[in-house]
Short mmCIF file of C-alpha atoms in Angstrom, two decimals:
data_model
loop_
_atom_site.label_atom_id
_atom_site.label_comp_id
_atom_site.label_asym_id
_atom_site.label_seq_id
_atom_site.Cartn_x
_atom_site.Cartn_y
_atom_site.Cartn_z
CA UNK A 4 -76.91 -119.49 -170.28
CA UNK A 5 -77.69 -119.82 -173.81
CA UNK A 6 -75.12 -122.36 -175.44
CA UNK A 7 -74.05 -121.13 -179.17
CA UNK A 8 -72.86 -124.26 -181.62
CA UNK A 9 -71.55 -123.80 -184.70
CA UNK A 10 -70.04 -125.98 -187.11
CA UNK A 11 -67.21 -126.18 -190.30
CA UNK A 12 -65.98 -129.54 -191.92
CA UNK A 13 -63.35 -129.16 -194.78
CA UNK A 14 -60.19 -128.19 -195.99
CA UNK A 15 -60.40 -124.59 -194.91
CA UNK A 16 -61.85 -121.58 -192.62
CA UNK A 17 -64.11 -119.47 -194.87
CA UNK A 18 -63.56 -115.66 -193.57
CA UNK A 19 -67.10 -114.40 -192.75
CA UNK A 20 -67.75 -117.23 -190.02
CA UNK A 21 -65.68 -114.82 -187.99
CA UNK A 22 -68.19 -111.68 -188.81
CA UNK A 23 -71.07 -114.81 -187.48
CA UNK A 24 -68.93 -114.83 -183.98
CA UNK A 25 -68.36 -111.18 -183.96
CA UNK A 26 -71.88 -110.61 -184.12
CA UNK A 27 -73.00 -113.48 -181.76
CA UNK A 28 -70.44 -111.52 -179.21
CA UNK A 29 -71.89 -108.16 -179.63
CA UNK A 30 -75.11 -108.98 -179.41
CA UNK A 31 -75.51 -111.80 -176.27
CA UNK A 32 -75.19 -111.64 -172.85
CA UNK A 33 -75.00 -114.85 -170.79
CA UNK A 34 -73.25 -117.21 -173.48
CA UNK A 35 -70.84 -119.35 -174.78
CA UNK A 36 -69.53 -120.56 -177.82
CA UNK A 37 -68.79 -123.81 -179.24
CA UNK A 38 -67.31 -123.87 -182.32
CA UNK A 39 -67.37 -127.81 -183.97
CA UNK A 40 -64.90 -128.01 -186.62
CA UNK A 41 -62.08 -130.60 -188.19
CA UNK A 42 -59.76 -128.20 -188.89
CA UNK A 43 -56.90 -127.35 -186.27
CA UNK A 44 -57.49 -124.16 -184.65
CA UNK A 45 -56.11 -123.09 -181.12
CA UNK A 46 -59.06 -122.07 -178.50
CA UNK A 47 -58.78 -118.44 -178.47
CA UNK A 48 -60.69 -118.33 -174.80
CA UNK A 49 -63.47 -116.87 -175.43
CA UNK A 50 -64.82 -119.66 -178.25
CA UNK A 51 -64.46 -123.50 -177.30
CA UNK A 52 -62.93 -125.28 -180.07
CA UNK A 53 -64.21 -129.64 -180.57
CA UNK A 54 -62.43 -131.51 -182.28
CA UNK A 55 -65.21 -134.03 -183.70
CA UNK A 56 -62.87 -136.44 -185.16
CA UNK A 57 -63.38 -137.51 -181.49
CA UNK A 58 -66.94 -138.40 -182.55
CA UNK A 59 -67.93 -141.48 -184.76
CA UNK A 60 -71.19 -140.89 -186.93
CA UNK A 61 -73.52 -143.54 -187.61
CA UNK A 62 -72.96 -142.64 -191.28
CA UNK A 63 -70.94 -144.64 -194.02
CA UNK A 64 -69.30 -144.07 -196.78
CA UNK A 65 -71.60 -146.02 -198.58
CA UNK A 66 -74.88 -144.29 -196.95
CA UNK A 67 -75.60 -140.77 -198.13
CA UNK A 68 -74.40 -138.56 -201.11
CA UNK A 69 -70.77 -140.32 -201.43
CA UNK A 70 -70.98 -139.39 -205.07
CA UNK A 71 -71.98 -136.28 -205.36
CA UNK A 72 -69.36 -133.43 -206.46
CA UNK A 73 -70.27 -130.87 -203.94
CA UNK A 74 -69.74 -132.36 -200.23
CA UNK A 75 -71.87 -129.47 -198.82
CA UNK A 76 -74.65 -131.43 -199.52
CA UNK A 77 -73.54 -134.56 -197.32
CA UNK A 78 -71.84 -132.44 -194.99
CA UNK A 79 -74.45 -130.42 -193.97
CA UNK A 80 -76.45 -133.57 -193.07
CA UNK A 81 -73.38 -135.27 -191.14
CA UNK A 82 -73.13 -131.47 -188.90
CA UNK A 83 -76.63 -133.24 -187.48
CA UNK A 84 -75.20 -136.26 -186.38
CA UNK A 85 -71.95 -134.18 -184.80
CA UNK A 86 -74.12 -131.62 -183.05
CA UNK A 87 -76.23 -134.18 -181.20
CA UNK A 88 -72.97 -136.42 -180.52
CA UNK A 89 -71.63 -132.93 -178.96
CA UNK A 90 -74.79 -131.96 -177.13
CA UNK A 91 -74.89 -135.67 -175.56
CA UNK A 92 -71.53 -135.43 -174.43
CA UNK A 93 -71.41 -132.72 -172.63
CA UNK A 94 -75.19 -132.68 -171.31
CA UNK A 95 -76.15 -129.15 -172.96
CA UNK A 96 -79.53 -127.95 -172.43
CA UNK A 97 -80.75 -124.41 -173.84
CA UNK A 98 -78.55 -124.47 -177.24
CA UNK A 99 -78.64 -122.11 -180.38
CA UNK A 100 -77.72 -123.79 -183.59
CA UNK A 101 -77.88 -122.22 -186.87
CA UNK A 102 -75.90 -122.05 -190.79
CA UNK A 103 -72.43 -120.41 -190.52
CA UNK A 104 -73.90 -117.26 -193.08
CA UNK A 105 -76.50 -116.24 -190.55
CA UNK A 106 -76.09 -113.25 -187.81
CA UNK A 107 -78.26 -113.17 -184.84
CA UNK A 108 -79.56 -109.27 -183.57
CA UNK A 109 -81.97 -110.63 -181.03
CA UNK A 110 -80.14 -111.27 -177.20
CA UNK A 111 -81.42 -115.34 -177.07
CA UNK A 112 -81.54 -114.21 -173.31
CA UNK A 113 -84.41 -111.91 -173.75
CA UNK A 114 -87.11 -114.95 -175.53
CA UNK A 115 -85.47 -118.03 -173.15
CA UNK A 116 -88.03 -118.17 -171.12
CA UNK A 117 -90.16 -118.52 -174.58
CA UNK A 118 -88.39 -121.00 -176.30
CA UNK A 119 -88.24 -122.89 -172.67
CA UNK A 120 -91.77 -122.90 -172.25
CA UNK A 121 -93.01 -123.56 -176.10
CA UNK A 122 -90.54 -125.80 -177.52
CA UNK A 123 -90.92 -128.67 -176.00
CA UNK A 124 -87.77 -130.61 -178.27
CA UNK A 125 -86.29 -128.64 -181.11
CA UNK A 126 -87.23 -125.12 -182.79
CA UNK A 127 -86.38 -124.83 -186.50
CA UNK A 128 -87.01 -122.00 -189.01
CA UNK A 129 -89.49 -123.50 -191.68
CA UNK A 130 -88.21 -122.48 -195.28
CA UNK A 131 -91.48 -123.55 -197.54
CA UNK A 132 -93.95 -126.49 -197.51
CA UNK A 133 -91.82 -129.51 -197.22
CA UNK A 134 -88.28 -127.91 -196.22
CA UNK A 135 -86.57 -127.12 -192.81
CA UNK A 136 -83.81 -124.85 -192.61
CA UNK A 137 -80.68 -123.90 -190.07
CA UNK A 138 -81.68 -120.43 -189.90
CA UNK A 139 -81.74 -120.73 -186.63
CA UNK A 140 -82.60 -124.35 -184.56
CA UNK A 141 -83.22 -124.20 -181.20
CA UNK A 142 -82.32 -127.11 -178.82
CA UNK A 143 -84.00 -127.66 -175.58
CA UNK A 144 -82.77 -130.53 -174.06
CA UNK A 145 -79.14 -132.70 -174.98
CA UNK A 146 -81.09 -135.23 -175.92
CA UNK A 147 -83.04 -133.21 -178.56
CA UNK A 148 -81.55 -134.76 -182.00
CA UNK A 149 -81.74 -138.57 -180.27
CA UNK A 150 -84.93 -139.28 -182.34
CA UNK A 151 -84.32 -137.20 -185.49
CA UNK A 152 -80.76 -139.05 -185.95
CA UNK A 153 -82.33 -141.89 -185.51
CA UNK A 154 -84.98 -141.62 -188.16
CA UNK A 155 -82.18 -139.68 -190.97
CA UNK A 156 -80.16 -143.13 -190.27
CA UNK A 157 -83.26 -145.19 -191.47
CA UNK A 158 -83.72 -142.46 -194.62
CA UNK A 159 -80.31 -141.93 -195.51
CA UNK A 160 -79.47 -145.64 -195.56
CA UNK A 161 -81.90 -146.27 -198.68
CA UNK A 162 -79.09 -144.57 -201.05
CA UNK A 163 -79.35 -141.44 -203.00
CA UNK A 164 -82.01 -142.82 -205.82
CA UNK A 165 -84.36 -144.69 -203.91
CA UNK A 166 -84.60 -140.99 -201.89
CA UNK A 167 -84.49 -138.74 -204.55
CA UNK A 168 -87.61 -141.08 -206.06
CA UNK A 169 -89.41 -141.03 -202.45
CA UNK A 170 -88.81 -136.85 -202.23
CA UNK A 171 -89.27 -136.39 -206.45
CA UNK A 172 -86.24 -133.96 -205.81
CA UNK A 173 -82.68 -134.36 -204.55
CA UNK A 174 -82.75 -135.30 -200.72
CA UNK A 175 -80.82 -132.76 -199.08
CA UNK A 176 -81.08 -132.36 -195.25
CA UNK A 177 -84.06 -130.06 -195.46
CA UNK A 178 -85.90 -131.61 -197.37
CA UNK A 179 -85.19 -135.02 -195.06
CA UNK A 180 -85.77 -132.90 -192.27
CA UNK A 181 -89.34 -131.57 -194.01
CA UNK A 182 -90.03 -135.35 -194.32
CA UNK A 183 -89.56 -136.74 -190.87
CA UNK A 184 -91.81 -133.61 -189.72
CA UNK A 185 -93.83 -134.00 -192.34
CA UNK A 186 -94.61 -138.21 -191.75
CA UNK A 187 -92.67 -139.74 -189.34
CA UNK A 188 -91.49 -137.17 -185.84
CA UNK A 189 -94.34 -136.91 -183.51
CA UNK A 190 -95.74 -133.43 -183.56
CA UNK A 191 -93.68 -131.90 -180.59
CA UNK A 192 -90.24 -133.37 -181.75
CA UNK A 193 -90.06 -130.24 -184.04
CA UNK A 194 -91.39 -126.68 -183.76
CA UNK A 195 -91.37 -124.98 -186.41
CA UNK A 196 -90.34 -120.81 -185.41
CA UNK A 197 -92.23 -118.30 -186.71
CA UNK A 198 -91.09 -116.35 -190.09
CA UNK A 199 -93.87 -114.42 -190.98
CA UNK A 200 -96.78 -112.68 -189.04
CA UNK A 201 -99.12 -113.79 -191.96
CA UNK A 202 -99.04 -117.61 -192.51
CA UNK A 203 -101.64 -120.17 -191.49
CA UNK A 204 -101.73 -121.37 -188.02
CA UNK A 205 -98.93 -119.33 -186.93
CA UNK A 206 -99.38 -118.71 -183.23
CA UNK A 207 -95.67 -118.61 -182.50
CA UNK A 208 -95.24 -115.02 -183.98
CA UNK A 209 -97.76 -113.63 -181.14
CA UNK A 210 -95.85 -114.88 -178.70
CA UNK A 211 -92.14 -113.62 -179.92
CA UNK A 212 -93.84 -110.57 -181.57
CA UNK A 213 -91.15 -111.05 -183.88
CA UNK A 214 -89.92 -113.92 -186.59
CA UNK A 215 -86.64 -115.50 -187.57
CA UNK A 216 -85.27 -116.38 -190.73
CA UNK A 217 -84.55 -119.47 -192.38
CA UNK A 218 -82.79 -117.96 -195.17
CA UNK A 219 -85.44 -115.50 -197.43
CA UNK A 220 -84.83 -112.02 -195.43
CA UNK A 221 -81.13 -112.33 -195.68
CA UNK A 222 -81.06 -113.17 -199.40
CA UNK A 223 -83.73 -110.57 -199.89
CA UNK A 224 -81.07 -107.94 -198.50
CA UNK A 225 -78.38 -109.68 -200.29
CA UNK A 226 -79.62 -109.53 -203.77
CA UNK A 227 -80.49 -105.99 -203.41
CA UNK A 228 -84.04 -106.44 -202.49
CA UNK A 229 -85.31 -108.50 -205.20
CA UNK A 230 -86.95 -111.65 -204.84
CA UNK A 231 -85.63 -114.57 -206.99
CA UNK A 232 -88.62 -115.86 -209.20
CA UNK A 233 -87.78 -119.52 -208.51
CA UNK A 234 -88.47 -118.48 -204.66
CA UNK A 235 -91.57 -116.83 -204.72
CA UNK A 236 -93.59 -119.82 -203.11
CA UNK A 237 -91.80 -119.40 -200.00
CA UNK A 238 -92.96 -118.56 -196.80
CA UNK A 239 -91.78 -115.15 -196.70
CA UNK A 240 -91.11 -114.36 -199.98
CA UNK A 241 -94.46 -114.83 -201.31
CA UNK A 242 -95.48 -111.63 -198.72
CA UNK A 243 -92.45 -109.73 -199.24
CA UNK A 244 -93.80 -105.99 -201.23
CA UNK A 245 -97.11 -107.19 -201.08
CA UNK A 246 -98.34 -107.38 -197.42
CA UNK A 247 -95.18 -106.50 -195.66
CA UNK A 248 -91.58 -104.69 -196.47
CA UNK A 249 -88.38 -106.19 -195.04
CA UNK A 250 -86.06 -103.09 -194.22
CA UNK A 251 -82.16 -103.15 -193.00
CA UNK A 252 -81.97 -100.07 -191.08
CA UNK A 253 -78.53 -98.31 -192.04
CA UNK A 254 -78.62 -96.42 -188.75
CA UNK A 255 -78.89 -99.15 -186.08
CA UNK A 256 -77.67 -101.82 -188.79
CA UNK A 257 -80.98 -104.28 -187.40
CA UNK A 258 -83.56 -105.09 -189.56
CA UNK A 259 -87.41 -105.63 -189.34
CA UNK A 260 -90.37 -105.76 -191.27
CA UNK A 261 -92.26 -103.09 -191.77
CA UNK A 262 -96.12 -104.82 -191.68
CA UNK A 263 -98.41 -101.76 -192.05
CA UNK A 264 -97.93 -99.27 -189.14
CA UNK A 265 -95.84 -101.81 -186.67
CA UNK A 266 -91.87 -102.47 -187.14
CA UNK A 267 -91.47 -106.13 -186.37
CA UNK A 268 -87.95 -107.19 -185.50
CA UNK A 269 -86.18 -109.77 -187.65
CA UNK A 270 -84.08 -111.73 -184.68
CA UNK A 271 -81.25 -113.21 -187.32
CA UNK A 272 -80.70 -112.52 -191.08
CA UNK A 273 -79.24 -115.71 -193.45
CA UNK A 274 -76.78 -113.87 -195.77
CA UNK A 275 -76.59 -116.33 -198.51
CA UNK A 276 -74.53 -115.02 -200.60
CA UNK A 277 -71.79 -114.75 -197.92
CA UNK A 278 -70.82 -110.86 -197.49
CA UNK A 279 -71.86 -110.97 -193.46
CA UNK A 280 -69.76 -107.77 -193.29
CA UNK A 281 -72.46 -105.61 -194.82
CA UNK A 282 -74.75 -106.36 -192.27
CA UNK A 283 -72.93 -106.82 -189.24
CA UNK A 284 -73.04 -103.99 -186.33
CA UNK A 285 -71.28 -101.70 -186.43
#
């Protein structure tokens, strides 16, 4: 059974996280949801909701991003720490975690057996040279965030300066998360997905003959099929109308690439700019 988590901190429930369920539950067989959240909501029966104000995070006050005006930024970090306190508690093996903008088309069920037998820790959708994204993480074990907490706690507890001088940008949880991988996590502790068929050293995409998306397919569909200029060194955006051609099929509502003569599925889309509706199934 493939274990869905997904996560919301704050004052209220944005409205598209229920087009992410609605997709999760017409596209999955064998699953269950876990929805990780603050907020007081009533379990519906089909979804699980945790309370994590049952959990206490590592994390201070004084620790990480306290002052900044957006708490996304120090949010997203803490959904981490509450994810692997959940995962420990309740012993879950073979979860799906990703960003509460993202809709999965691909049945986890069908590629279990591959992300069983290839990641040996945690599989993560790599966004560009340096940065990890929750496009979609994949969890093997309940144990699988033990180290990676562990080394954000030694990162995060240098302060907001001393980090953004280490990164020479502002240390947000990808770009943390692109560090540890980067020089600290042993090579197997993250697996980085595949997201293209055309990058360097990516072996993963022969085996899924497909890719996920860390965030550049679904903002590519999103912004009407243009390409930001601030994101063309990307992974997948430095390909995209040069060797291949996302497409969002209007019939089926799925999307894939089109890489010369072969259709390769996309298995999720990240809809940044929040209208999940669009793309759902119909």
């Amino acid at each position: 059974m493939t274990n869905f988590i997904l996560f919301h901190k704050g004052s209220h429930l944005p409205g598209h996280i229920r087009s992410c369920i609605d997709q999760i539950q017409k596209t999955q067989t064998n699953y269950k949801i876990y929805f990780l959240t603050d907020l007081i909501i009533t379990n519906t029966g089909d979804i699980d909701i945790i309370d994590i104000n049952q959990y206490t995070l590592p994390l201070t006050d004084a620790t990480y991003y306290t002052s900044h005006e957006d708490p996304l930024w120090r949010t997203a970090l803490e959904r981490i720490f509450y994810i692997n306190a959940f995962i420990n508690h309740y012993n879950l093996t073979n979860s799906v975690h990703f960003d509460n903008d993202v809709l999965i088309y691909k049945n986890i069920t069908e590629i279990s057996t591959l992300l069983q037998d290839h990641i040996p820790n945690i599989g993560l959708t790599p966004h560009k040279k340096h940065e990890l994204v929750c496009g979609f993480m994949f969890l093997k074990n309940s144990n699988s965030l033990e180290v990676v907490c562990e080394q954000l706690l030694k990162l995060v507890v240098l302060g907001e300066v001393a980090l953004e001088r280490m990164l020479n940008s502002m240390p947000h949880e990808m770009r943390l998360l692109g560090y540890l991988q980067d020089n600290i996590l042993d090579p197997d502790i993250i697996t980085p997905l595949p997201v293209s068929p055309l990058e360097p050293g990516n072996n993963m995409f022969t085996l899924f003959d497909g890719v996920f998306d860390p965030s550049s397919y679904g903002q590519f569909f999103g912004d009407n099929n243009e390409i930001h200029p601030d994101n063309a060194n990307r992974y997948i955006d430095r390909h995209i109308n040069k060797e291949f051609v996302p497409v969002f099929d209007k019939n089926t509502h799925t999307p894939y690439i089109q890489w010369g003569d072969k259709q390769v599925p996309i298995f999720n889309l990240h809809i940044h700019n929040k209208k999940l509706y669009e793309f759902n199934i119909r």
